Amino acid sequence: MLELRLVQGSILKKVLEAIKDLVNDANFDCSATGFSLQAMDSSHVALVALLLRSEGFEHYRCDRNLSMGMSLTNMAKMLKCAGNDDIVTIKADDGSDTITFMFESPTQDKIADFEMKLMDIDSEHLGIPEAEYEAIVRMPSSEFARICKDLGTIGDTVVISVTKEGVKFSTRGDIGTANIVCRQNTSIDKPEEATIIEMQEPVTLTFALRYMNSFAKATPLATQVTISLSSELPVVVEYKIAEMGYVRYYLAPKIEE
Amino acid sequence: GPKQYTITRFFSKL
């Protein structure tokens, strides 16, 4: 038996919007730790890892570890039917091939339940090694989204380079080139607008912009994004979910042969 | 241009 009650149901709505374009179907894993997911996109270039810790739920009951295969498109359709202020409860019985999403309005005058069919999905978990990153950039998530969107209109790939001067995002396409430099800016009064660069070594890596633009769908989840880079390693783009966990995207680089 | 690597090149299956 599984019963997870999330007062801030909008978090789950935002999570689905953040991952449904990258991954079609995925297994959600439920354990005492929390509600989690790890899945690759169909071309195996990007990987998304989601964790919603059990402590973040109002009520969290998970009698035994469960893995539930879901179509993220269909799950997003169902969660779109929840109001932004609704309390969302996820329920499943042992051995059932369905999951129920219950939506309660804040004043309890409207209660809806949506039952969704589960599916069998073959998926393998990948071991993500602990890594010391050469450079970690923390910046406003809206700024990162804007940069990826703007560069995506000019080129297909972004070169991210971190130096003492700041972080530079560059692209080139048929119409020309673009470079955007963000310098460290530790706004004390508005921490959500800060750009903080921790650099052990200068690092330059190349990535496909369409994935970066897909990751930016997580922008409504967090005011800040953390980008961790090391030469010849996948970049980690992390959006923290307040009090609950995170959505982390890993993207394999493009490497000159 | 540079070659797009896959994530499984860096992270192994459990």
XYZ file of N, CA, C and O in Angstrom, chain A residues 12-21 23-25 70-83 101 103 112-117:
140
model
N 4.401 18.750 -7.882
C 4.323 17.571 -8.747
C 3.941 17.962 -10.179
O 4.449 17.394 -11.148
N 3.057 18.941 -10.300
C 2.696 19.443 -11.634
C 3.942 19.992 -12.342
O 4.192 19.700 -13.506
N 4.738 20.774 -11.611
C 5.943 21.371 -12.201
C 6.981 20.308 -12.541
O 7.683 20.416 -13.547
N 7.092 19.280 -11.678
C 8.057 18.208 -11.935
C 7.719 17.507 -13.257
O 8.594 17.245 -14.089
N 6.446 17.231 -13.464
C 6.058 16.550 -14.703
C 6.337 17.408 -15.929
O 6.823 16.914 -16.959
N 6.048 18.700 -15.817
C 6.339 19.601 -16.941
C 7.844 19.640 -17.217
O 8.272 19.834 -18.345
N 8.640 19.427 -16.152
C 10.099 19.518 -16.278
C 10.730 18.286 -16.921
O 11.849 18.357 -17.419
N 10.030 17.155 -16.883
C 10.675 15.934 -17.383
C 9.940 15.266 -18.547
O 10.521 14.448 -19.240
N 8.690 15.634 -18.790
C 7.894 14.857 -19.761
C 8.371 15.007 -21.208
O 8.122 14.115 -22.014
N 9.050 16.105 -21.519
C 9.520 16.247 -22.900
C 10.820 15.490 -23.146
O 11.149 15.167 -24.278
N 11.689 12.520 -21.385
C 11.492 11.079 -21.202
C 10.011 10.754 -21.408
O 9.147 11.438 -20.853
N 9.726 9.719 -22.211
C 8.320 9.367 -22.462
C 7.733 8.501 -21.358
O 6.676 8.813 -20.823
N 8.426 7.410 -21.044
C 7.944 6.468 -20.035
C 9.062 6.233 -19.033
O 10.219 6.192 -19.419
N 5.221 4.367 -15.611
C 4.193 5.329 -16.017
C 4.572 6.019 -17.319
O 5.750 6.272 -17.588
N 3.542 6.334 -18.076
C 3.719 7.215 -19.227
C 3.725 8.632 -18.669
O 2.758 9.062 -18.049
N 4.822 9.333 -18.868
C 4.910 10.690 -18.303
C 3.961 11.644 -19.022
O 3.457 12.596 -18.413
N 3.696 11.369 -20.280
C 2.723 12.183 -21.029
C 1.350 12.068 -20.366
O 0.668 13.070 -20.132
N 0.970 10.818 -20.061
C -0.358 10.606 -19.457
C -0.415 11.132 -18.024
O -1.425 11.699 -17.604
N 0.677 10.967 -17.299
C 0.717 11.463 -15.923
C 0.612 12.998 -15.927
O -0.089 13.581 -15.102
N 1.289 13.627 -16.870
C 1.218 15.090 -16.976
C -0.203 15.532 -17.314
O -0.700 16.529 -16.778
N -0.873 14.765 -18.197
C -2.270 15.088 -18.543
C -3.141 15.073 -17.298
O -3.980 15.938 -17.100
N -2.953 14.051 -16.466
C -3.780 13.919 -15.262
C -3.466 15.030 -14.269
O -4.372 15.631 -13.694
N -2.171 15.321 -14.082
C -1.796 16.347 -13.096
C -2.185 17.752 -13.558
O -2.379 18.642 -12.732
N -2.320 17.930 -14.866
C -2.790 19.228 -15.359
C -4.212 19.509 -14.884
O -4.649 20.659 -14.840
N -4.926 18.447 -14.535
C -6.308 18.607 -14.060
C -6.360 19.034 -12.595
O -7.437 19.353 -12.082
N -5.235 19.029 -11.919
C -5.191 19.504 -10.521
C -5.021 21.018 -10.527
O -4.296 21.559 -11.367
N -5.691 21.676 -9.599
C -5.510 23.119 -9.467
C -4.148 23.418 -8.864
O -3.561 22.556 -8.198
N -4.496 9.380 -8.514
C -4.133 10.731 -8.095
C -5.394 11.385 -7.558
O -6.398 11.461 -8.267
N -7.075 14.837 -6.001
C -6.869 16.282 -5.905
C -7.924 16.871 -4.980
O -9.117 16.681 -5.197
N -11.345 15.281 -6.359
C -11.371 14.533 -7.623
C -10.404 13.371 -7.527
O -9.370 13.479 -6.867
N -10.767 12.238 -8.136
C -9.731 11.220 -8.268
C -9.609 10.735 -9.690
O -10.578 10.567 -10.397
N -8.365 10.593 -10.095
C -8.014 10.186 -11.447
C -7.201 8.907 -11.319
O -6.192 8.884 -10.624
N -7.668 7.857 -11.986
C -6.958 6.582 -11.925
C -6.224 6.376 -13.240
O -6.838 6.507 -14.303
N -4.941 6.083 -13.143
C -4.149 5.927 -14.365
C -3.589 4.520 -14.456
O -3.154 3.951 -13.453
N -3.573 3.988 -15.674
C -3.023 2.644 -15.893
C -1.500 2.694 -15.796
O -0.872 3.592 -16.354
